[in-house]
Amino acid sequence: MEENFFERVYTIAKQIPQGRVTSYGAIAKALGTARSARMVGWAMNASHNRDDVPAHRVVNRKGLLSGKHHFDGTNLMQQLLENEGIKVVNNQIQDFEKVFWAPQLKV
């Protein structure tokens, strides 16, 4: 079940447009498991050996880079986001409401 759940998370993560972010909870909600934001976090952490999953675009519900310590390098998550035009100050996405992308469909 876990592997299937992770793949469903990755399917949604791959849909996040460049220059936008979403949250662990928004992905969980789209999957119909609103209380599984932590499991989405586990899936994102497990995706770092996959180049096809843009895990850097998934942040916590307040726009904080809560998963940044799972990326190689001190500020890699922030650098990847900034390369896409997202402003980050003190590990916080600026204009979070404007760059937030809400997944719509259940996978």
GROMACS .gro file of C-alpha atoms in nm:
model
  107
    1MET     CA    1   0.000   0.000   0.000
    2GLU     CA    2   0.276   0.245   0.092
    3GLU     CA    3   0.450   0.214  -0.244
    4ASN     CA    4   0.121   0.273  -0.425
    5PHE     CA    5   0.048   0.575  -0.203
    6PHE     CA    6   0.393   0.718  -0.274
    7GLU     CA    7   0.339   0.676  -0.650
    8ARG     CA    8   0.004   0.856  -0.624
    9VAL     CA    9   0.178   1.140  -0.438
   10TYR     CA   10   0.445   1.158  -0.709
   11THR     CA   11   0.180   1.170  -0.982
   12ILE     CA   12   0.038   1.486  -0.824
   13ALA     CA   13   0.380   1.637  -0.746
   14LYS     CA   14   0.479   1.602  -1.113
   15GLN     CA   15   0.179   1.822  -1.204
   16ILE     CA   16   0.295   2.121  -0.995
   17PRO     CA   17   0.376   2.393  -1.249
   18GLN     CA   18   0.723   2.545  -1.253
   19GLY     CA   19   0.726   2.860  -1.041
   20ARG     CA   20   0.444   2.734  -0.816
   21VAL     CA   21   0.432   2.538  -0.489
   22THR     CA   22   0.181   2.325  -0.304
   23SER     CA   23   0.160   2.180   0.046
   24TYR     CA   24   0.178   1.831   0.190
   25GLY     CA   25  -0.179   1.871   0.311
   26ALA     CA   26  -0.309   1.986  -0.028
   27ILE     CA   27  -0.165   1.674  -0.191
   28ALA     CA   28  -0.315   1.456   0.084
   29LYS     CA   29  -0.653   1.623   0.036
   30ALA     CA   30  -0.638   1.567  -0.341
   31LEU     CA   31  -0.574   1.200  -0.271
   32GLY     CA   32  -0.878   1.187  -0.045
   33THR     CA   33  -0.668   1.138   0.268
   34ALA     CA   34  -0.671   1.484   0.425
   35ARG     CA   35  -0.517   1.361   0.749
   36SER     CA   36  -0.214   1.206   0.579
   37ALA     CA   37  -0.002   1.516   0.521
   38ARG     CA   38   0.278   1.350   0.718
   39MET     CA   39   0.268   1.048   0.485
   40VAL     CA   40   0.298   1.286   0.189
   41GLY     CA   41   0.608   1.425   0.361
   42TRP     CA   42   0.750   1.075   0.390
   43ALA     CA   43   0.685   1.021   0.019
   44MET     CA   44   0.860   1.348  -0.068
   45ASN     CA   45   1.156   1.250   0.148
   46ALA     CA   46   1.175   0.915  -0.031
   47SER     CA   47   1.169   1.083  -0.374
   48HIS     CA   48   1.510   1.249  -0.362
   49ASN     CA   49   1.672   0.986  -0.581
   50ARG     CA   50   1.411   1.057  -0.850
   51ASP     CA   51   1.477   1.342  -1.090
   52ASP     CA   52   1.119   1.330  -1.219
   53VAL     CA   53   0.960   1.440  -0.888
   54PRO     CA   54   0.991   1.814  -0.809
   55ALA     CA   55   0.993   1.766  -0.430
   56HIS     CA   56   1.130   2.119  -0.383
   57ARG     CA   57   0.786   2.253  -0.484
   58VAL     CA   58   0.615   2.094  -0.180
   59VAL     CA   59   0.620   2.298   0.141
   60ASN     CA   60   0.420   2.308   0.462
   61ARG     CA   61   0.077   2.473   0.490
   62LYS     CA   62   0.232   2.804   0.597
   63GLY     CA   63   0.478   2.817   0.308
   64LEU     CA   64   0.779   2.716   0.515
   65LEU     CA   65   1.057   2.505   0.363
   66SER     CA   66   1.008   2.240   0.630
   67GLY     CA   67   1.169   1.967   0.419
   68LYS     CA   68   1.483   2.160   0.328
   69HIS     CA   69   1.710   1.950   0.549
   70HIS     CA   70   1.637   1.649   0.324
   71PHE     CA   71   1.807   1.818   0.027
   72ASP     CA   72   2.179   1.796  -0.041
   73GLY     CA   73   2.356   2.123   0.024
   74THR     CA   74   2.272   2.396   0.271
   75ASN     CA   75   2.012   2.586   0.069
   76LEU     CA   76   1.943   2.361  -0.230
   77MET     CA   77   1.564   2.364  -0.186
   78GLN     CA   78   1.562   2.744  -0.167
   79GLN     CA   79   1.796   2.773  -0.466
   80LEU     CA   80   1.576   2.546  -0.677
   81LEU     CA   81   1.268   2.753  -0.590
   82GLU     CA   82   1.446   3.082  -0.653
   83ASN     CA   83   1.564   2.951  -0.992
   84GLU     CA   84   1.193   2.920  -1.075
   85GLY     CA   85   1.123   3.280  -0.967
   86ILE     CA   86   0.987   3.208  -0.619
   87LYS     CA   87   1.113   3.445  -0.352
   88VAL     CA   88   1.218   3.286  -0.022
   89VAL     CA   89   1.311   3.483   0.292
   90ASN     CA   90   1.408   3.307   0.617
   91ASN     CA   91   1.284   2.970   0.482
   92GLN     CA   92   0.943   3.127   0.409
   93ILE     CA   93   0.785   3.148   0.062
   94GLN     CA   94   0.698   3.512  -0.010
   95ASP     CA   95   0.355   3.582  -0.162
   96PHE     CA   96   0.263   3.224  -0.074
   97GLU     CA   97  -0.104   3.272  -0.170
   98LYS     CA   98  -0.003   3.389  -0.518
   99VAL     CA   99   0.234   3.101  -0.595
  100PHE     CA  100   0.028   2.830  -0.424
  101TRP     CA  101  -0.107   2.563  -0.658
  102ALA     CA  102  -0.396   2.347  -0.538
  103PRO     CA  103  -0.418   2.000  -0.690
  104GLN     CA  104  -0.775   1.938  -0.799
  105LEU     CA  105  -0.818   1.580  -0.902
  106LYS     CA  106  -0.811   1.262  -0.704
  107VAL     CA  107  -0.550   1.023  -0.836
   0.00000   0.00000   0.00000
